[in-house]
Amino acid sequence: VPICEKHPIEAIRTNTIGTKIIAENCKKFNSKAMVLISTDKAVRPTNTMGATKRFAELILQAMAERQSKSEKHNKTQISTVRFGNVLGSSGSVVPLFRQQIEQGGPLTVTDPGITRYFMTIEEAAQLVIQAGAMKSRGNIFVLDMGEQIPVIDLAKDMIRLSGMTVKDEENPDGDIEIIFTGLRPGEKLYEELLIGENARATEHNKIMKAIEESFGWEDLQQYLIQLEQASEIDDYEKIREIFVKSVSGYN
């Protein structure tokens, strides 16, 4: 999130325009399927990463709609899988906590109230493959990630599982302290997986289908053209203006 916030043009080129280019080539070469790995940060985003990912979702929805109306000869199945944090993945808080514990602490948590969805790498990978195998014309599949977990509880559990104790006011002689560093630019206290309240069950009990607003290809293309033009001249105000108009709940 902080990297995309600091370099919004690169985030747009990678997450948004990059997704469009890949989708176009999947259709050009009649790939069987294309699956976009999205994020819970795309729901009512407060940051550039989430906004660019949601715009990428909108691109695929619009392309799939156009495909079903005027490109019926093309059989590429386009879908999105949206989920939260994966334990132990690149950028995950777990390797960071593990490293901080090995160094003797402290463990850094941005805010005492911050919560996140978590899933193992194995479970996320299996569900992505299964969602990608479902028949789809631009569907957004949402993984059931259970309840959000307070990050401070995760930090305390990792300290205890390492055979040490938490150093705090109640236990000043503990081994490792937890400190709060403040929310990073664009970071939210909690995440969501659905923009609205509408989700339908699929044949898999851990995979839902989100029913959300989308744009037709012509309308979406106008926003995309404006976004590409604004990115070429580093017009950050115009970029934010486009996201406000096109990305539901962007703030």
Short mmCIF file of N, CA and C in Angstrom, two decimals, residues 112-237:
data_model
loop_
_atom_site.label_atom_id
_atom_site.label_comp_id
_atom_site.label_asym_id
_atom_site.label_seq_id
_atom_site.Cartn_x
_atom_site.Cartn_y
_atom_site.Cartn_z
N PRO A 112 -3.60 -0.03 17.56
CA PRO A 112 -4.13 -1.09 18.44
C PRO A 112 -5.48 -1.64 17.97
N GLY A 113 -6.21 -0.88 17.14
CA GLY A 113 -7.52 -1.33 16.69
C GLY A 113 -7.53 -1.96 15.31
N ILE A 114 -6.37 -2.11 14.67
CA ILE A 114 -6.34 -2.60 13.29
C ILE A 114 -6.67 -4.09 13.23
N THR A 115 -7.52 -4.46 12.25
CA THR A 115 -7.89 -5.86 12.05
C THR A 115 -7.71 -6.22 10.58
N ARG A 116 -7.50 -7.51 10.31
CA ARG A 116 -7.32 -7.98 8.95
C ARG A 116 -7.87 -9.40 8.79
N TYR A 117 -8.27 -9.71 7.53
CA TYR A 117 -8.59 -11.09 7.17
C TYR A 117 -7.28 -11.82 6.91
N PHE A 118 -7.22 -13.09 7.29
CA PHE A 118 -6.03 -13.89 7.03
C PHE A 118 -6.41 -15.27 6.50
N MET A 119 -5.58 -15.78 5.61
CA MET A 119 -5.78 -17.12 5.04
C MET A 119 -4.41 -17.70 4.74
N THR A 120 -4.29 -19.03 4.81
CA THR A 120 -2.99 -19.65 4.52
C THR A 120 -2.74 -19.63 3.01
N ILE A 121 -1.46 -19.73 2.63
CA ILE A 121 -1.08 -19.77 1.22
C ILE A 121 -1.75 -20.95 0.52
N GLU A 122 -1.73 -22.12 1.17
CA GLU A 122 -2.28 -23.33 0.56
C GLU A 122 -3.77 -23.17 0.27
N GLU A 123 -4.52 -22.67 1.27
CA GLU A 123 -5.96 -22.52 1.10
C GLU A 123 -6.28 -21.49 0.02
N ALA A 124 -5.58 -20.36 0.04
CA ALA A 124 -5.83 -19.31 -0.95
C ALA A 124 -5.54 -19.82 -2.36
N ALA A 125 -4.43 -20.52 -2.54
CA ALA A 125 -4.06 -21.02 -3.86
C ALA A 125 -5.08 -22.02 -4.39
N GLN A 126 -5.53 -22.93 -3.54
CA GLN A 126 -6.51 -23.92 -3.95
C GLN A 126 -7.83 -23.27 -4.34
N LEU A 127 -8.27 -22.29 -3.55
CA LEU A 127 -9.55 -21.64 -3.84
C LEU A 127 -9.47 -20.79 -5.10
N VAL A 128 -8.33 -20.14 -5.35
CA VAL A 128 -8.16 -19.36 -6.58
C VAL A 128 -8.27 -20.28 -7.80
N ILE A 129 -7.62 -21.44 -7.73
CA ILE A 129 -7.67 -22.39 -8.85
C ILE A 129 -9.10 -22.88 -9.06
N GLN A 130 -9.81 -23.17 -7.97
CA GLN A 130 -11.18 -23.66 -8.09
C GLN A 130 -12.12 -22.58 -8.61
N ALA A 131 -11.92 -21.34 -8.16
CA ALA A 131 -12.75 -20.23 -8.66
C ALA A 131 -12.47 -20.00 -10.14
N GLY A 132 -11.20 -20.09 -10.53
CA GLY A 132 -10.84 -19.89 -11.92
C GLY A 132 -11.41 -20.95 -12.85
N ALA A 133 -11.73 -22.11 -12.30
CA ALA A 133 -12.30 -23.20 -13.10
C ALA A 133 -13.82 -23.06 -13.27
N MET A 134 -14.44 -22.17 -12.51
CA MET A 134 -15.89 -21.99 -12.62
C MET A 134 -16.23 -21.20 -13.88
N LYS A 135 -17.37 -21.47 -14.46
CA LYS A 135 -17.82 -20.73 -15.63
C LYS A 135 -18.01 -19.27 -15.25
N SER A 136 -17.46 -18.38 -16.06
CA SER A 136 -17.50 -16.97 -15.68
C SER A 136 -17.47 -16.07 -16.89
N ARG A 137 -18.26 -15.01 -16.83
CA ARG A 137 -18.18 -13.92 -17.80
C ARG A 137 -17.97 -12.64 -17.02
N GLY A 138 -16.77 -12.47 -16.49
CA GLY A 138 -16.46 -11.27 -15.73
C GLY A 138 -16.88 -11.32 -14.28
N ASN A 139 -17.19 -12.51 -13.77
CA ASN A 139 -17.63 -12.61 -12.38
C ASN A 139 -16.53 -12.23 -11.40
N ILE A 140 -16.96 -11.65 -10.27
CA ILE A 140 -16.04 -11.40 -9.16
C ILE A 140 -16.35 -12.42 -8.08
N PHE A 141 -15.39 -13.33 -7.86
CA PHE A 141 -15.55 -14.33 -6.82
C PHE A 141 -14.86 -13.84 -5.55
N VAL A 142 -15.53 -14.02 -4.43
CA VAL A 142 -15.02 -13.57 -3.14
C VAL A 142 -14.82 -14.79 -2.25
N LEU A 143 -13.63 -14.92 -1.68
CA LEU A 143 -13.34 -16.06 -0.82
C LEU A 143 -13.85 -15.81 0.60
N ASP A 144 -14.39 -16.85 1.20
CA ASP A 144 -14.85 -16.77 2.59
C ASP A 144 -13.62 -16.87 3.49
N MET A 145 -13.28 -15.75 4.11
CA MET A 145 -12.07 -15.70 4.94
C MET A 145 -12.37 -15.70 6.43
N GLY A 146 -13.64 -15.98 6.78
CA GLY A 146 -14.00 -16.01 8.19
C GLY A 146 -14.06 -14.61 8.79
N GLU A 147 -13.72 -14.51 10.05
CA GLU A 147 -13.78 -13.24 10.78
C GLU A 147 -12.43 -12.52 10.72
N GLN A 148 -12.47 -11.19 10.79
CA GLN A 148 -11.22 -10.44 10.84
C GLN A 148 -10.54 -10.64 12.20
N ILE A 149 -9.22 -10.64 12.16
CA ILE A 149 -8.42 -10.89 13.36
C ILE A 149 -7.68 -9.62 13.76
N PRO A 150 -7.75 -9.22 15.04
CA PRO A 150 -6.94 -8.08 15.49
C PRO A 150 -5.45 -8.39 15.31
N VAL A 151 -4.73 -7.50 14.66
CA VAL A 151 -3.32 -7.74 14.39
C VAL A 151 -2.51 -7.80 15.68
N ILE A 152 -2.95 -7.06 16.69
CA ILE A 152 -2.22 -7.10 17.97
C ILE A 152 -2.33 -8.49 18.60
N ASP A 153 -3.48 -9.18 18.41
CA ASP A 153 -3.62 -10.54 18.94
C ASP A 153 -2.67 -11.49 18.22
N LEU A 154 -2.52 -11.28 16.90
CA LEU A 154 -1.58 -12.10 16.13
C LEU A 154 -0.16 -11.89 16.64
N ALA A 155 0.19 -10.63 16.92
CA ALA A 155 1.53 -10.32 17.43
C ALA A 155 1.78 -11.00 18.78
N LYS A 156 0.79 -10.93 19.67
CA LYS A 156 0.93 -11.55 20.99
C LYS A 156 1.05 -13.07 20.88
N ASP A 157 0.24 -13.66 19.98
CA ASP A 157 0.29 -15.11 19.81
C ASP A 157 1.65 -15.56 19.28
N MET A 158 2.21 -14.80 18.35
CA MET A 158 3.51 -15.18 17.79
C MET A 158 4.62 -15.08 18.83
N ILE A 159 4.52 -14.10 19.72
CA ILE A 159 5.51 -13.98 20.80
C ILE A 159 5.41 -15.19 21.71
N ARG A 160 4.19 -15.56 22.09
CA ARG A 160 3.98 -16.70 23.00
C ARG A 160 4.41 -18.01 22.34
N LEU A 161 4.07 -18.17 21.03
CA LEU A 161 4.44 -19.40 20.32
C LEU A 161 5.96 -19.52 20.16
N SER A 162 6.65 -18.41 20.29
CA SER A 162 8.12 -18.43 20.22
C SER A 162 8.74 -18.74 21.58
N GLY A 163 7.88 -19.00 22.58
CA GLY A 163 8.37 -19.35 23.91
C GLY A 163 8.76 -18.16 24.75
N MET A 164 8.28 -16.96 24.37
CA MET A 164 8.59 -15.75 25.12
C MET A 164 7.31 -15.08 25.64
N THR A 165 7.50 -14.01 26.39
CA THR A 165 6.36 -13.31 26.96
C THR A 165 6.31 -11.87 26.45
N VAL A 166 5.10 -11.30 26.49
CA VAL A 166 4.91 -9.91 26.04
C VAL A 166 5.32 -8.96 27.16
N LYS A 167 6.13 -7.98 26.81
CA LYS A 167 6.53 -6.95 27.77
C LYS A 167 5.57 -5.79 27.66
N ASP A 168 4.80 -5.52 28.75
CA ASP A 168 3.86 -4.40 28.76
C ASP A 168 3.71 -3.90 30.19
N GLU A 169 2.71 -3.04 30.43
CA GLU A 169 2.53 -2.47 31.77
C GLU A 169 2.23 -3.54 32.80
N GLU A 170 1.47 -4.57 32.38
CA GLU A 170 1.12 -5.65 33.31
C GLU A 170 2.28 -6.60 33.55
N ASN A 171 3.20 -6.65 32.57
CA ASN A 171 4.35 -7.55 32.69
C ASN A 171 5.63 -6.82 32.25
N PRO A 172 6.13 -5.89 33.09
CA PRO A 172 7.30 -5.07 32.71
C PRO A 172 8.58 -5.88 32.54
N ASP A 173 8.61 -7.11 33.05
CA ASP A 173 9.80 -7.95 32.92
C ASP A 173 9.69 -8.93 31.75
N GLY A 174 8.71 -8.71 30.87
CA GLY A 174 8.52 -9.59 29.73
C GLY A 174 9.66 -9.49 28.73
N ASP A 175 9.62 -10.36 27.73
CA ASP A 175 10.74 -10.47 26.78
C ASP A 175 10.66 -9.47 25.64
N ILE A 176 9.48 -9.34 25.04
CA ILE A 176 9.37 -8.54 23.81
C ILE A 176 8.20 -7.56 23.91
N GLU A 177 8.50 -6.33 23.56
CA GLU A 177 7.50 -5.26 23.62
C GLU A 177 6.79 -5.11 22.27
N ILE A 178 5.54 -4.66 22.32
CA ILE A 178 4.79 -4.31 21.11
C ILE A 178 4.60 -2.80 21.10
N ILE A 179 5.00 -2.15 20.01
CA ILE A 179 4.84 -0.68 19.93
C ILE A 179 3.93 -0.34 18.75
N PHE A 180 3.27 0.81 18.86
CA PHE A 180 2.34 1.25 17.82
C PHE A 180 2.97 2.40 17.04
N THR A 181 3.01 2.25 15.71
CA THR A 181 3.73 3.20 14.87
C THR A 181 2.82 4.17 14.12
N GLY A 182 1.49 3.98 14.17
CA GLY A 182 0.57 4.85 13.45
C GLY A 182 0.23 4.29 12.08
N LEU A 183 -0.99 4.52 11.63
CA LEU A 183 -1.42 4.03 10.33
C LEU A 183 -0.56 4.62 9.22
N ARG A 184 -0.22 3.81 8.24
CA ARG A 184 0.57 4.26 7.10
C ARG A 184 -0.33 5.01 6.11
N PRO A 185 0.24 5.80 5.20
CA PRO A 185 -0.59 6.54 4.23
C PRO A 185 -1.53 5.61 3.46
N GLY A 186 -2.82 5.92 3.51
CA GLY A 186 -3.82 5.15 2.78
C GLY A 186 -4.30 3.90 3.50
N GLU A 187 -3.75 3.59 4.66
CA GLU A 187 -4.09 2.35 5.36
C GLU A 187 -5.41 2.50 6.13
N LYS A 188 -6.24 1.45 6.10
CA LYS A 188 -7.51 1.44 6.80
C LYS A 188 -7.40 0.59 8.07
N LEU A 189 -8.28 0.90 9.04
CA LEU A 189 -8.30 0.09 10.26
C LEU A 189 -8.82 -1.31 9.99
N TYR A 190 -9.80 -1.42 9.08
CA TYR A 190 -10.36 -2.73 8.76
C TYR A 190 -10.65 -2.78 7.26
N GLU A 191 -10.77 -3.98 6.73
CA GLU A 191 -11.05 -4.18 5.31
C GLU A 191 -12.41 -4.84 5.12
N GLU A 192 -12.91 -4.78 3.88
CA GLU A 192 -14.19 -5.41 3.53
C GLU A 192 -13.98 -6.23 2.26
N LEU A 193 -14.87 -7.20 2.05
CA LEU A 193 -14.76 -8.05 0.87
C LEU A 193 -15.85 -7.78 -0.16
N LEU A 194 -16.94 -7.13 0.29
CA LEU A 194 -18.05 -6.84 -0.61
C LEU A 194 -18.36 -5.35 -0.62
N ILE A 195 -18.62 -4.80 -1.82
CA ILE A 195 -18.99 -3.38 -1.91
C ILE A 195 -20.42 -3.19 -1.42
N GLY A 196 -21.31 -4.08 -1.80
CA GLY A 196 -22.70 -4.02 -1.35
C GLY A 196 -22.99 -5.17 -0.40
N GLU A 197 -24.25 -5.52 -0.30
CA GLU A 197 -24.65 -6.62 0.57
C GLU A 197 -24.99 -7.87 -0.23
N ASN A 198 -24.86 -7.76 -1.58
CA ASN A 198 -25.32 -8.85 -2.43
C ASN A 198 -24.19 -9.81 -2.79
N ALA A 199 -24.38 -11.05 -2.43
CA ALA A 199 -23.45 -12.11 -2.81
C ALA A 199 -24.25 -13.39 -2.97
N ARG A 200 -23.91 -14.13 -4.00
CA ARG A 200 -24.60 -15.39 -4.26
C ARG A 200 -23.67 -16.57 -3.99
N ALA A 201 -24.26 -17.64 -3.54
CA ALA A 201 -23.49 -18.86 -3.31
C ALA A 201 -23.08 -19.47 -4.64
N THR A 202 -21.98 -20.20 -4.62
CA THR A 202 -21.56 -20.97 -5.79
C THR A 202 -21.57 -22.45 -5.39
N GLU A 203 -21.10 -23.31 -6.27
CA GLU A 203 -21.05 -24.73 -5.94
C GLU A 203 -20.02 -25.06 -4.88
N HIS A 204 -19.17 -24.08 -4.55
CA HIS A 204 -18.15 -24.27 -3.49
C HIS A 204 -18.54 -23.42 -2.29
N ASN A 205 -18.57 -24.05 -1.11
CA ASN A 205 -19.06 -23.33 0.08
C ASN A 205 -18.12 -22.25 0.59
N LYS A 206 -16.89 -22.19 0.07
CA LYS A 206 -15.94 -21.15 0.50
C LYS A 206 -15.77 -20.05 -0.56
N ILE A 207 -16.56 -20.14 -1.65
CA ILE A 207 -16.44 -19.16 -2.73
C ILE A 207 -17.82 -18.55 -3.01
N MET A 208 -17.90 -17.22 -2.92
CA MET A 208 -19.14 -16.51 -3.21
C MET A 208 -18.96 -15.70 -4.50
N LYS A 209 -20.09 -15.33 -5.08
CA LYS A 209 -20.07 -14.49 -6.27
C LYS A 209 -20.64 -13.12 -5.90
N ALA A 210 -19.84 -12.08 -6.02
CA ALA A 210 -20.28 -10.72 -5.67
C ALA A 210 -21.18 -10.16 -6.77
N ILE A 211 -22.28 -9.53 -6.40
CA ILE A 211 -23.18 -8.88 -7.34
C ILE A 211 -23.02 -7.38 -7.14
N GLU A 212 -22.25 -6.74 -8.02
CA GLU A 212 -21.90 -5.33 -7.83
C GLU A 212 -22.07 -4.54 -9.11
N GLU A 213 -22.17 -3.22 -8.96
CA GLU A 213 -22.35 -2.35 -10.12
C GLU A 213 -21.11 -2.40 -11.03
N SER A 214 -21.36 -2.21 -12.32
CA SER A 214 -20.26 -2.16 -13.28
C SER A 214 -20.62 -1.18 -14.39
N PHE A 215 -19.67 -0.92 -15.27
CA PHE A 215 -19.88 -0.02 -16.40
C PHE A 215 -19.95 -0.82 -17.69
N GLY A 216 -20.68 -0.28 -18.68
CA GLY A 216 -20.57 -0.82 -20.03
C GLY A 216 -19.21 -0.46 -20.60
N TRP A 217 -18.77 -1.18 -21.65
CA TRP A 217 -17.43 -0.98 -22.17
C TRP A 217 -17.21 0.46 -22.65
N GLU A 218 -18.17 1.05 -23.34
CA GLU A 218 -17.99 2.40 -23.88
C GLU A 218 -17.77 3.42 -22.77
N ASP A 219 -18.57 3.33 -21.71
CA ASP A 219 -18.41 4.27 -20.59
C ASP A 219 -17.08 4.04 -19.88
N LEU A 220 -16.76 2.78 -19.65
CA LEU A 220 -15.53 2.46 -18.94
C LEU A 220 -14.31 2.89 -19.76
N GLN A 221 -14.40 2.74 -21.08
CA GLN A 221 -13.28 3.10 -21.95
C GLN A 221 -12.98 4.59 -21.88
N GLN A 222 -14.00 5.41 -21.73
CA GLN A 222 -13.77 6.85 -21.61
C GLN A 222 -12.96 7.17 -20.35
N TYR A 223 -13.32 6.53 -19.24
CA TYR A 223 -12.54 6.71 -18.01
C TYR A 223 -11.11 6.20 -18.20
N LEU A 224 -10.97 5.08 -18.89
CA LEU A 224 -9.66 4.48 -19.09
C LEU A 224 -8.76 5.39 -19.93
N ILE A 225 -9.33 5.95 -20.98
CA ILE A 225 -8.56 6.88 -21.83
C ILE A 225 -8.10 8.08 -21.02
N GLN A 226 -9.02 8.65 -20.22
CA GLN A 226 -8.66 9.79 -19.37
C GLN A 226 -7.57 9.42 -18.37
N LEU A 227 -7.68 8.22 -17.82
CA LEU A 227 -6.70 7.76 -16.83
C LEU A 227 -5.33 7.60 -17.47
N GLU A 228 -5.28 7.03 -18.66
CA GLU A 228 -4.01 6.86 -19.36
C GLU A 228 -3.40 8.22 -19.70
N GLN A 229 -4.22 9.16 -20.16
CA GLN A 229 -3.72 10.50 -20.51
C GLN A 229 -3.19 11.23 -19.27
N ALA A 230 -3.94 11.14 -18.18
CA ALA A 230 -3.51 11.81 -16.94
C ALA A 230 -2.22 11.19 -16.40
N SER A 231 -2.07 9.88 -16.58
CA SER A 231 -0.86 9.20 -16.10
C SER A 231 0.37 9.62 -16.90
N GLU A 232 0.18 9.85 -18.18
CA GLU A 232 1.30 10.23 -19.05
C GLU A 232 1.90 11.59 -18.68
N ILE A 233 1.07 12.47 -18.10
CA ILE A 233 1.56 13.81 -17.75
C ILE A 233 1.62 14.03 -16.23
N ASP A 234 1.52 12.93 -15.48
CA ASP A 234 1.61 12.99 -14.01
C ASP A 234 0.59 13.95 -13.40
N ASP A 235 -0.64 13.93 -13.92
CA ASP A 235 -1.70 14.80 -13.41
C ASP A 235 -2.44 14.09 -12.29
N TYR A 236 -1.90 14.20 -11.07
CA TYR A 236 -2.43 13.46 -9.93
C TYR A 236 -3.85 13.89 -9.56
N GLU A 237 -4.14 15.18 -9.68
CA GLU A 237 -5.49 15.66 -9.35
C GLU A 237 -6.52 15.05 -10.29
#
